[in-house]
CSV table of C-alpha atoms and ligand atoms in Angstrom, one decimal:
chain,number,residue,atom,x,y,z
A,714,MET,CA,65.8,99.8,67.4
A,715,HIS,CA,64.1,96.6,65.8
A,716,GLU,CA,60.3,97.6,64.3
A,717,THR,CA,59.2,94.5,66.8
A,718,GLY,CA,60.3,93.9,69.7
A,719,ILE,CA,62.5,90.4,70.1
A,720,SER,CA,60.9,87.0,71.7
A,721,GLU,CA,61.9,87.6,75.4
A,722,GLU,CA,62.7,84.0,75.1
A,723,GLU,CA,65.2,85.6,72.6
A,724,LEU,CA,65.9,88.8,74.6
A,725,PHE,CA,67.2,87.0,77.5
A,726,SER,CA,69.7,84.1,76.0
A,727,PHE,CA,71.3,87.2,74.8
A,728,LEU,CA,71.8,88.6,78.1
A,729,SER,CA,72.7,85.3,79.7
A,730,LEU,CA,75.0,85.4,76.3
A,731,LYS,CA,76.4,89.3,78.1
A,732,LYS,CA,76.5,88.1,81.0
A,733,ARG,CA,78.9,85.9,80.8
A,734,GLU,CA,81.4,88.0,79.4
A,735,ASP,CA,81.0,90.0,82.8
A,736,SER,CA,83.2,88.8,85.8
A,737,ASN,CA,81.5,86.6,89.1
A,738,TYR,CA,83.7,88.4,91.2
A,739,HIS,CA,85.2,84.5,92.5
A,740,HIS,CA,88.4,84.9,91.5
A,741,VAL,CA,88.7,89.8,91.9
A,742,LEU,CA,90.8,90.5,94.1
A,743,SER,CA,90.7,94.1,92.5
A,744,SER,CA,87.6,95.2,92.9
A,745,MET,CA,86.2,97.9,97.1
A,746,CYS,CA,81.9,96.9,95.1
A,747,THR,CA,81.4,92.9,95.9
A,748,VAL,CA,78.4,90.5,95.4
A,749,PRO,CA,75.8,92.3,97.7
A,750,HIS,CA,74.1,91.0,100.6
A,751,PRO,CA,71.2,88.5,100.5
A,752,VAL,CA,69.1,91.4,102.0
A,753,ALA,CA,70.0,94.3,100.6
A,754,VAL,CA,69.3,92.5,97.3
A,755,ARG,CA,65.8,91.7,98.5
A,756,ALA,CA,65.4,95.7,99.5
A,757,HIS,CA,66.0,96.9,97.2
A,758,GLN,CA,63.8,94.4,94.4
A,759,MET,CA,60.8,95.1,96.7
A,760,PHE,CA,62.0,99.4,96.5
A,761,ILE,CA,62.9,99.0,92.7
A,762,GLU,CA,60.3,101.5,91.3
A,763,ALA,CA,61.5,104.3,94.8
A,764,ASN,CA,62.7,107.8,93.1
A,765,LEU,CA,64.0,109.6,95.7
A,766,GLY,CA,64.0,112.5,94.0
A,767,ASP,CA,60.7,113.1,94.1
A,768,PRO,CA,60.0,112.0,97.8
A,769,GLY,CA,57.0,113.1,98.6
A,770,LEU,CA,55.6,110.6,96.2
A,771,PHE,CA,57.6,107.5,97.8
A,772,LYS,CA,57.7,108.8,101.8
A,773,GLY,CA,58.3,105.3,103.9
A,774,THR,CA,61.1,105.4,101.4
A,775,ALA,CA,62.8,108.7,102.0
A,776,SER,CA,61.7,108.0,105.7
A,777,ILE,CA,64.5,105.1,104.8
A,778,GLU,CA,67.1,107.0,104.0
A,779,GLU,CA,67.0,109.5,107.1
A,780,LEU,CA,67.1,106.4,109.4
A,781,LEU,CA,69.9,105.4,106.9
A,782,VAL,CA,71.9,108.6,108.0
A,783,GLU,CA,71.2,108.8,111.3
A,784,ARG,CA,72.4,105.0,111.4
A,785,ILE,CA,75.7,105.9,109.4
A,786,GLY,CA,75.7,109.6,111.8
A,787,ALA,CA,75.5,107.7,115.5
A,788,LEU,CA,78.0,105.5,114.4
A,789,PHE,CA,80.5,107.9,113.2
A,790,HIS,CA,79.4,109.8,116.7
A,791,HIS,CA,77.1,112.4,115.7
A,792,ALA,CA,73.8,111.7,116.4
A,793,GLY,CA,72.6,115.0,114.3
A,794,ALA,CA,74.2,114.7,111.4
A,795,GLY,CA,73.2,115.7,108.1
A,796,GLY,CA,73.6,113.7,105.6
A,797,TYR,CA,72.0,112.1,102.2
A,798,ALA,CA,72.8,109.2,100.3
A,799,THR,CA,74.4,110.1,96.7
A,800,SER,CA,75.5,107.8,94.0
A,801,GLY,CA,78.6,106.6,95.3
A,802,GLY,CA,82.0,108.7,96.3
A,803,THR,CA,82.7,110.3,93.8
A,804,GLU,CA,79.2,112.2,94.1
A,805,SER,CA,80.0,112.7,97.9
A,806,ASN,CA,83.5,114.0,97.9
A,807,LEU,CA,82.0,116.3,95.1
A,808,GLN,CA,79.3,117.2,96.9
A,809,ALA,CA,81.5,118.6,100.1
A,810,LEU,CA,84.0,120.7,98.4
A,811,ARG,CA,80.4,122.6,96.6
A,812,ILE,CA,79.5,123.1,99.9
A,813,TYR,CA,83.1,125.2,101.0
A,814,ALA,CA,83.6,126.3,98.0
A,815,LYS,CA,80.5,128.2,98.3
A,816,MET,CA,81.4,128.7,102.7
A,817,LYS,CA,84.3,130.2,101.9
A,818,GLU,CA,84.1,132.4,99.2
A,819,SER,CA,86.9,132.8,97.7
A,820,ARG,CA,88.0,134.5,93.8
A,821,ARG,CA,90.7,131.3,93.6
A,822,PRO,CA,89.4,129.2,96.4
A,823,ASN,CA,92.3,125.6,97.1
A,824,VAL,CA,91.7,122.9,98.3
A,825,ILE,CA,94.4,120.7,99.6
A,826,VAL,CA,94.6,116.6,99.4
A,827,PRO,CA,97.5,114.8,99.9
A,828,GLU,CA,98.8,112.6,96.6
A,829,SER,CA,97.3,109.4,97.3
A,830,ALA,CA,93.1,111.3,97.2
A,831,HIS,CA,90.8,109.1,94.8
A,832,PHE,CA,90.8,110.7,91.4
A,833,SER,CA,87.2,111.7,92.1
A,834,PHE,CA,88.7,114.9,93.6
A,835,GLU,CA,90.6,115.7,90.2
A,836,LYS,CA,87.6,115.7,89.1
A,837,ALA,CA,85.1,117.6,91.2
A,838,CYS,CA,87.8,120.7,91.3
A,839,ASP,CA,87.6,120.8,87.7
A,840,ILE,CA,84.0,121.3,87.8
A,841,LEU,CA,84.7,123.2,90.5
A,842,HIS,CA,87.0,125.4,89.0
A,843,LEU,CA,89.0,124.9,92.7
A,844,GLU,CA,92.5,124.8,93.0
A,845,MET,CA,94.4,121.5,93.6
A,846,ARG,CA,97.1,121.5,95.9
A,847,THR,CA,98.7,118.1,96.3
A,848,VAL,CA,100.8,116.9,99.1
A,849,PRO,CA,103.2,114.4,99.2
A,850,CYS,CA,102.9,111.3,101.6
A,851,ASP,CA,105.2,109.6,103.6
A,852,GLU,CA,106.9,106.7,102.4
A,853,THR,CA,104.1,104.6,104.1
A,854,PHE,CA,102.0,106.5,102.1
A,855,ARG,CA,100.4,109.0,105.0
A,856,MET,CA,99.8,112.1,104.2
A,857,ASP,CA,102.5,113.9,105.5
A,858,THR,CA,101.1,116.7,107.4
A,859,GLY,CA,104.1,118.9,108.0
A,860,ALA,CA,103.5,119.4,103.9
A,861,MET,CA,100.1,119.9,104.8
A,862,GLN,CA,100.2,122.5,107.2
A,863,GLU,CA,102.4,124.4,105.1
A,864,ARG,CA,99.6,124.2,101.9
A,865,ILE,CA,97.4,126.2,104.0
A,866,ASP,CA,96.8,129.5,102.6
A,867,GLY,CA,93.6,132.2,103.3
A,868,ASN,CA,91.9,131.0,100.2
A,869,THR,CA,91.8,127.5,101.3
A,870,CYS,CA,88.3,126.1,101.0
A,871,CYS,CA,88.6,122.4,102.4
A,872,ILE,CA,91.0,120.2,103.8
A,873,VAL,CA,90.9,116.4,102.2
A,874,GLY,CA,92.0,113.3,104.7
A,875,ILE,CA,91.8,109.8,103.4
A,876,ALA,CA,90.4,107.0,105.8
A,877,GLY,CA,90.8,103.8,103.9
A,878,THR,CA,93.1,105.0,100.3
A,879,THR,CA,92.0,103.6,97.4
A,880,GLU,CA,95.4,101.7,96.7
A,881,TYR,CA,97.1,101.4,99.6
A,882,GLY,CA,94.6,100.4,102.6
A,883,VAL,CA,96.2,103.0,104.9
A,884,VAL,CA,93.8,105.6,107.0
A,885,ASP,CA,95.7,109.8,107.1
A,886,PRO,CA,97.0,110.7,109.9
A,887,ILE,CA,93.5,111.9,110.8
A,888,ARG,CA,93.7,113.2,114.2
A,889,GLU,CA,96.5,115.7,113.6
A,890,VAL,CA,95.1,116.4,110.2
A,891,ALA,CA,91.7,117.3,112.0
A,892,GLY,CA,93.8,119.5,115.0
A,893,ILE,CA,95.6,121.4,112.2
A,894,ALA,CA,91.9,121.9,110.4
A,895,HIS,CA,90.7,123.5,113.3
A,896,ASP,CA,92.9,125.5,114.6
A,897,GLY,CA,93.2,126.6,111.4
A,898,GLY,CA,89.2,127.1,111.2
A,899,VAL,CA,89.4,125.6,107.7
A,900,PRO,CA,87.5,122.2,107.2
A,901,LEU,CA,88.2,118.6,106.7
A,902,HIS,CA,86.5,116.2,104.7
A,903,VAL,CA,87.4,112.8,104.9
A,904,ASP,CA,87.0,110.3,102.5
A,905,ALA,CA,86.2,106.8,104.7
A,906,ALA,CA,83.9,105.6,100.6
A,907,PHE,CA,86.2,102.6,101.0
A,908,GLY,CA,87.0,102.6,105.1
A,909,GLY,CA,84.1,104.7,106.7
A,910,LEU,CA,82.2,100.9,106.9
A,911,VAL,CA,85.6,99.3,108.2
A,912,ILE,CA,87.3,101.4,111.1
A,913,PRO,CA,84.3,101.7,113.1
A,914,PHE,CA,84.2,97.5,113.3
A,915,LEU,CA,88.1,96.8,114.2
A,916,LYS,CA,89.0,95.9,117.1
A,917,LYS,CA,91.2,99.1,118.0
A,918,PRO,CA,89.4,101.9,115.1
A,919,MET,CA,91.7,104.8,114.4
A,920,PRO,CA,90.1,108.0,115.0
A,921,PHE,CA,88.6,109.4,111.6
A,922,ASP,CA,85.0,110.8,112.4
A,923,PHE,CA,83.1,113.1,114.3
A,924,ALA,CA,84.3,112.7,117.4
A,925,LEU,CA,86.7,114.9,116.3
A,926,PRO,CA,85.9,118.5,116.0
A,927,GLY,CA,88.0,119.7,112.8
A,928,VAL,CA,85.5,117.0,111.2
A,929,ALA,CA,83.8,118.8,109.3
A,930,SER,CA,81.6,116.0,106.8
A,931,ILE,CA,82.7,112.3,105.6
A,932,ALA,CA,81.9,110.6,102.6
A,933,VAL,CA,81.2,106.8,103.1
A,934,ASP,CA,79.8,104.2,100.7
A,935,PRO,CA,77.9,101.8,101.4
A,936,HIS,CA,78.2,100.0,98.1
A,937,LYS,CA,81.9,99.1,99.2
A,938,MET,CA,82.0,97.6,102.5
A,939,GLY,CA,78.3,97.7,103.6
A,940,MET,CA,77.8,95.3,100.7
A,941,SER,CA,75.4,96.9,99.9
A,942,THR,CA,73.6,96.8,96.2
A,943,ILE,CA,75.1,99.5,93.8
A,944,PRO,CA,74.2,102.9,93.4
A,945,CYS,CA,74.8,103.7,96.8
A,946,GLY,CA,77.3,106.0,98.4
A,947,CYS,CA,76.4,108.4,101.6
A,948,LEU,CA,77.4,111.9,102.6
A,949,VAL,CA,77.7,113.3,105.9
A,950,VAL,CA,78.3,116.4,107.3
A,951,ARG,CA,78.6,118.0,110.9
A,952,ASP,CA,75.9,120.4,110.2
A,953,PRO,CA,72.8,119.6,108.4
A,954,ALA,CA,72.4,123.2,107.8
A,955,TRP,CA,75.1,123.3,105.3
A,956,PHE,CA,73.0,121.5,102.7
A,957,ASN,CA,70.6,124.9,102.0
A,958,LEU,CA,74.0,126.3,100.3
A,959,LEU,CA,73.1,123.3,97.5
A,960,ASN,CA,69.4,124.1,97.8
A,961,VAL,CA,67.6,124.5,94.3
A,962,GLU,CA,64.0,125.2,93.7
A,963,THR,CA,62.1,123.0,92.8
A,964,PRO,CA,58.2,123.7,92.1
A,965,TYR,CA,57.0,121.1,90.4
A,966,LEU,CA,57.9,118.6,92.4
A,967,THR,CA,57.0,117.0,95.6
A,968,VAL,CA,59.2,119.0,97.7
A,969,LYS,CA,59.9,122.4,96.6
A,970,GLN,CA,64.2,122.2,97.2
A,971,GLU,CA,66.3,120.5,96.2
A,972,CYS,CA,70.4,119.8,97.8
A,973,THR,CA,71.3,116.5,95.8
A,974,LEU,CA,72.8,116.8,92.7
A,975,ALA,CA,71.4,114.2,90.8
A,976,GLY,CA,67.5,114.8,90.4
A,977,THR,CA,66.4,110.8,90.1
A,978,ARG,CA,67.9,108.7,92.8
A,979,SER,CA,67.3,105.1,93.4
A,980,GLY,CA,65.4,104.4,96.1
A,981,GLY,CA,66.2,100.7,95.9
A,982,ALA,CA,69.5,100.5,96.6
A,983,VAL,CA,69.5,103.0,99.6
A,984,VAL,CA,66.8,101.0,101.4
A,985,GLY,CA,69.2,98.0,100.2
A,986,ALA,CA,72.8,99.7,102.4
A,987,PHE,CA,70.0,100.1,105.6
A,988,ALA,CA,69.0,96.9,105.2
A,989,VAL,CA,72.1,95.2,105.5
A,990,LEU,CA,72.9,97.7,108.7
A,991,GLU,CA,70.2,96.8,110.4
A,992,TYR,CA,70.1,93.1,109.5
A,993,LEU,CA,73.5,92.8,110.5
A,994,GLY,CA,73.7,95.5,113.3
A,995,MET,CA,76.8,95.7,115.2
A,996,SER,CA,78.4,92.1,115.5
A,997,GLY,CA,77.2,90.9,112.0
A,998,MET,CA,79.2,94.0,110.7
A,999,LYS,CA,81.9,93.1,113.3
A,1000,ALA,CA,82.1,89.3,112.4
A,1001,VAL,CA,82.5,90.8,108.0
A,1002,VAL,CA,85.8,93.2,108.6
A,1003,GLU,CA,87.3,90.5,111.3
A,1004,GLY,CA,87.5,87.5,107.7
A,1005,CYS,CA,88.8,90.4,105.3
A,1006,MET,CA,91.3,91.3,108.2
A,1007,LYS,CA,92.6,87.9,108.7
A,1008,ASN,CA,92.3,87.1,104.9
A,1009,THR,CA,94.9,90.4,104.5
A,1010,VAL,CA,96.5,88.6,106.9
A,1011,ARG,CA,96.8,86.1,105.6
A,1012,LEU,CA,97.7,86.9,102.3
A,1013,ILE,CA,100.6,89.2,103.3
A,1014,GLU,CA,101.6,86.0,105.3
A,1015,GLY,CA,101.5,83.9,102.2
A,1016,MET,CA,102.7,86.0,99.7
A,1017,GLU,CA,105.6,87.0,101.9
A,1018,THR,CA,106.1,83.3,101.9
A,1019,LEU,CA,106.3,83.0,98.4
A,1020,GLY,CA,108.7,85.9,98.6
A,1021,TYR,CA,107.0,88.6,97.2
A,1022,ARG,CA,107.3,91.9,100.2
A,1023,ARG,CA,104.0,94.1,101.1
A,1024,ALA,CA,104.5,97.0,99.9
A,1025,VAL,CA,103.1,98.5,103.2
A,1026,THR,CA,101.2,97.2,106.7
A,1027,PRO,CA,97.9,98.7,105.6
A,1028,ASP,CA,95.7,99.2,108.4
A,1029,LEU,CA,92.3,97.9,106.2
A,1030,ASN,CA,91.7,95.2,104.3
A,1031,VAL,CA,93.8,96.3,100.9
A,1032,ALA,CA,97.1,94.3,100.2
A,1033,THR,CA,99.6,95.0,97.6
A,1034,PHE,CA,102.8,94.0,97.3
A,1035,GLU,CA,106.5,93.6,95.4
A,1036,ALA,CA,105.5,91.7,92.0
A,1037,GLY,CA,105.7,91.3,88.5
A,1038,ALA,CA,103.6,89.4,87.5
A,1039,VAL,CA,99.5,87.3,88.5
A,1040,PRO,CA,99.2,84.1,87.9
A,1041,PRO,CA,96.1,83.5,84.9
A,1042,GLY,CA,92.2,84.2,85.3
A,1043,TRP,CA,93.2,85.8,88.6
A,1044,ARG,CA,92.3,90.2,88.6
A,1045,VAL,CA,94.7,92.5,90.4
A,1046,SER,CA,95.4,96.3,90.1
A,1047,TRP,CA,98.7,98.3,89.4
A,1048,THR,CA,98.9,101.2,92.1
A,1049,ARG,CA,100.3,104.3,90.5
A,1050,ARG,CA,103.6,103.3,92.2
A,1051,GLY,CA,103.8,99.8,89.7
A,1052,HIS,CA,102.4,97.7,93.5
A,1053,MET,CA,100.3,95.0,92.8
A,1054,ARG,CA,96.5,95.6,94.5
A,1055,THR,CA,94.5,93.4,96.0
A,1056,VAL,CA,91.4,94.5,98.4
A,1057,MET,CA,90.0,91.2,100.3
A,1058,MET,CA,86.0,92.1,99.8
A,1059,PRO,CA,83.6,90.0,101.6
A,1060,HIS,CA,83.1,87.9,98.4
A,1061,VAL,CA,87.4,87.1,99.0
A,1062,HIS,CA,86.9,83.9,101.4
A,1063,ARG,CA,89.5,82.2,102.5
A,1064,ASP,CA,89.5,79.4,100.5
A,1065,VAL,CA,90.0,81.8,97.1
A,1066,ILE,CA,93.4,83.7,98.8
A,1067,GLU,CA,94.8,79.9,99.4
A,1068,GLU,CA,93.3,78.4,96.0
A,1069,PHE,CA,95.4,82.4,94.3
A,1070,LEU,CA,99.1,81.9,96.7
A,1071,ARG,CA,98.4,78.0,95.4
A,1072,ASP,CA,98.4,80.0,92.2
A,1073,VAL,CA,100.8,82.5,92.4
A,1074,GLY,CA,103.4,79.8,94.4
A,1075,GLU,CA,102.7,77.2,91.2
A,1076,MET,CA,103.3,80.2,88.2
A,1077,ASN,CA,107.1,80.0,90.2
A,1078,ALA,CA,107.7,76.4,89.9
B,966,0PR,N1,87.1,108.3,97.8
B,966,0PR,C1,87.9,106.5,97.5
B,966,0PR,C2,88.4,106.5,98.7
B,966,0PR,C3,87.2,105.7,97.1
B,966,0PR,O1,88.7,104.1,96.6
B,966,0PR,C4,86.9,105.9,95.6
B,966,0PR,C5,86.7,104.6,94.4
B,966,0PR,C6,86.3,106.6,95.7
B,966,0PR,C7,86.4,107.6,96.7
B,966,0PR,C8,85.2,106.8,94.4
B,966,0PR,O2,83.4,105.8,95.3
B,966,0PR,P1,82.7,105.7,93.5
B,966,0PR,O3,83.1,104.7,92.7
B,966,0PR,O4,81.4,104.7,93.9
B,966,0PR,O5,82.5,107.1,93.1
B,966,0PR,N2,87.5,104.1,94.5
B,966,0PR,C9,87.2,102.2,94.3
B,966,0PR,C10,88.2,102.4,92.9
B,966,0PR,O6,88.5,103.3,92.1
B,966,0PR,C11,86.2,102.3,93.2
B,966,0PR,C12,85.9,100.8,92.3
B,966,0PR,C13,85.4,99.5,92.6
B,966,0PR,C14,87.4,100.8,90.9
B,966,0PR,C15,85.3,98.7,92.0
B,966,0PR,C16,86.9,99.6,90.6
B,966,0PR,C17,85.8,98.3,90.9
B,966,0PR,O7,86.2,97.5,90.2
B,966,0PR,O8,89.8,101.4,93.0
């Protein structure tokens, strides 16, 4: 540290310099985060100091967290769902597995996870000492349910399905998986970190939520398609009492027990997430999702016209291609199988796609 502080002007000119090293999202096609909605920014600023880790001090913020969980529960066809706002998909997935590992009380518990799962499950299984049984996917990158069923045994504490895979934007056959889970008495956790705020707003939503009796819990991230500020994820579970399994005593707080992983938690981002859903409503979210889906179709069509085949027809706004190079200045990512991966987030407007297609075309000229 400096002995005496620097001037505000000097500080902020340094920060501006650093800010210029960041991507401004305009040419970012690789991210599942996006520019937050203006109402999220305003709401976050309003609640910037609120710490949900001590909810008795921030009763208003805590009640907004409850409202957020209520809205998401209702959206997922279970108004009585329990839940809380996490720091994102990683924490939601970890906490869900923590619940099921405790429920199972097996000495060698295992979790069944499709190979398409996000790497957060690897972290969760490592932390919780769970055996991770990986299930292959079919040629459309969706979980092979037959192979999944074969892996279930008496020590299986949870099955994981993905509603919107990170790499290919496809949804696992959740109805079928939920049926198998239900029949086998094994809870199904659905990772809808990305898809949870896309699928309900599609013209024809595929089944993935609590309407299916086998679905026990769902991870959904407002800080992805919910356009909230970062960090805001949400874990919702069928029975709120399951969180009691995670409770620890918190003697010196305003509440006496806590089931969350984090102690101190951002109230601002949670209020931001709620603000976007309230402000846009179903029709506003449908419009956002419709735009993202149209852009996905347009990018696939444009790339195929240029000679790049799609890797798969996605269910959601992720487009992947058999392509080896990307024009300079653009950020895309690459899947484990070597496909070019792009995500049509709300900041990827139609003109951005046309600009990208033009640059890809020129790169080939
Ligand atoms: N589950 C799924 C299906 C996800 O796609 C992700 C993250 C997670 C869980 C974990 O969520 P958190 O990162 O919120 O804990 N998916 C993106 C990914 O890994 C996250 C991301 C976002 C990566 C923006 C890069 C980026 O620029 O690709």
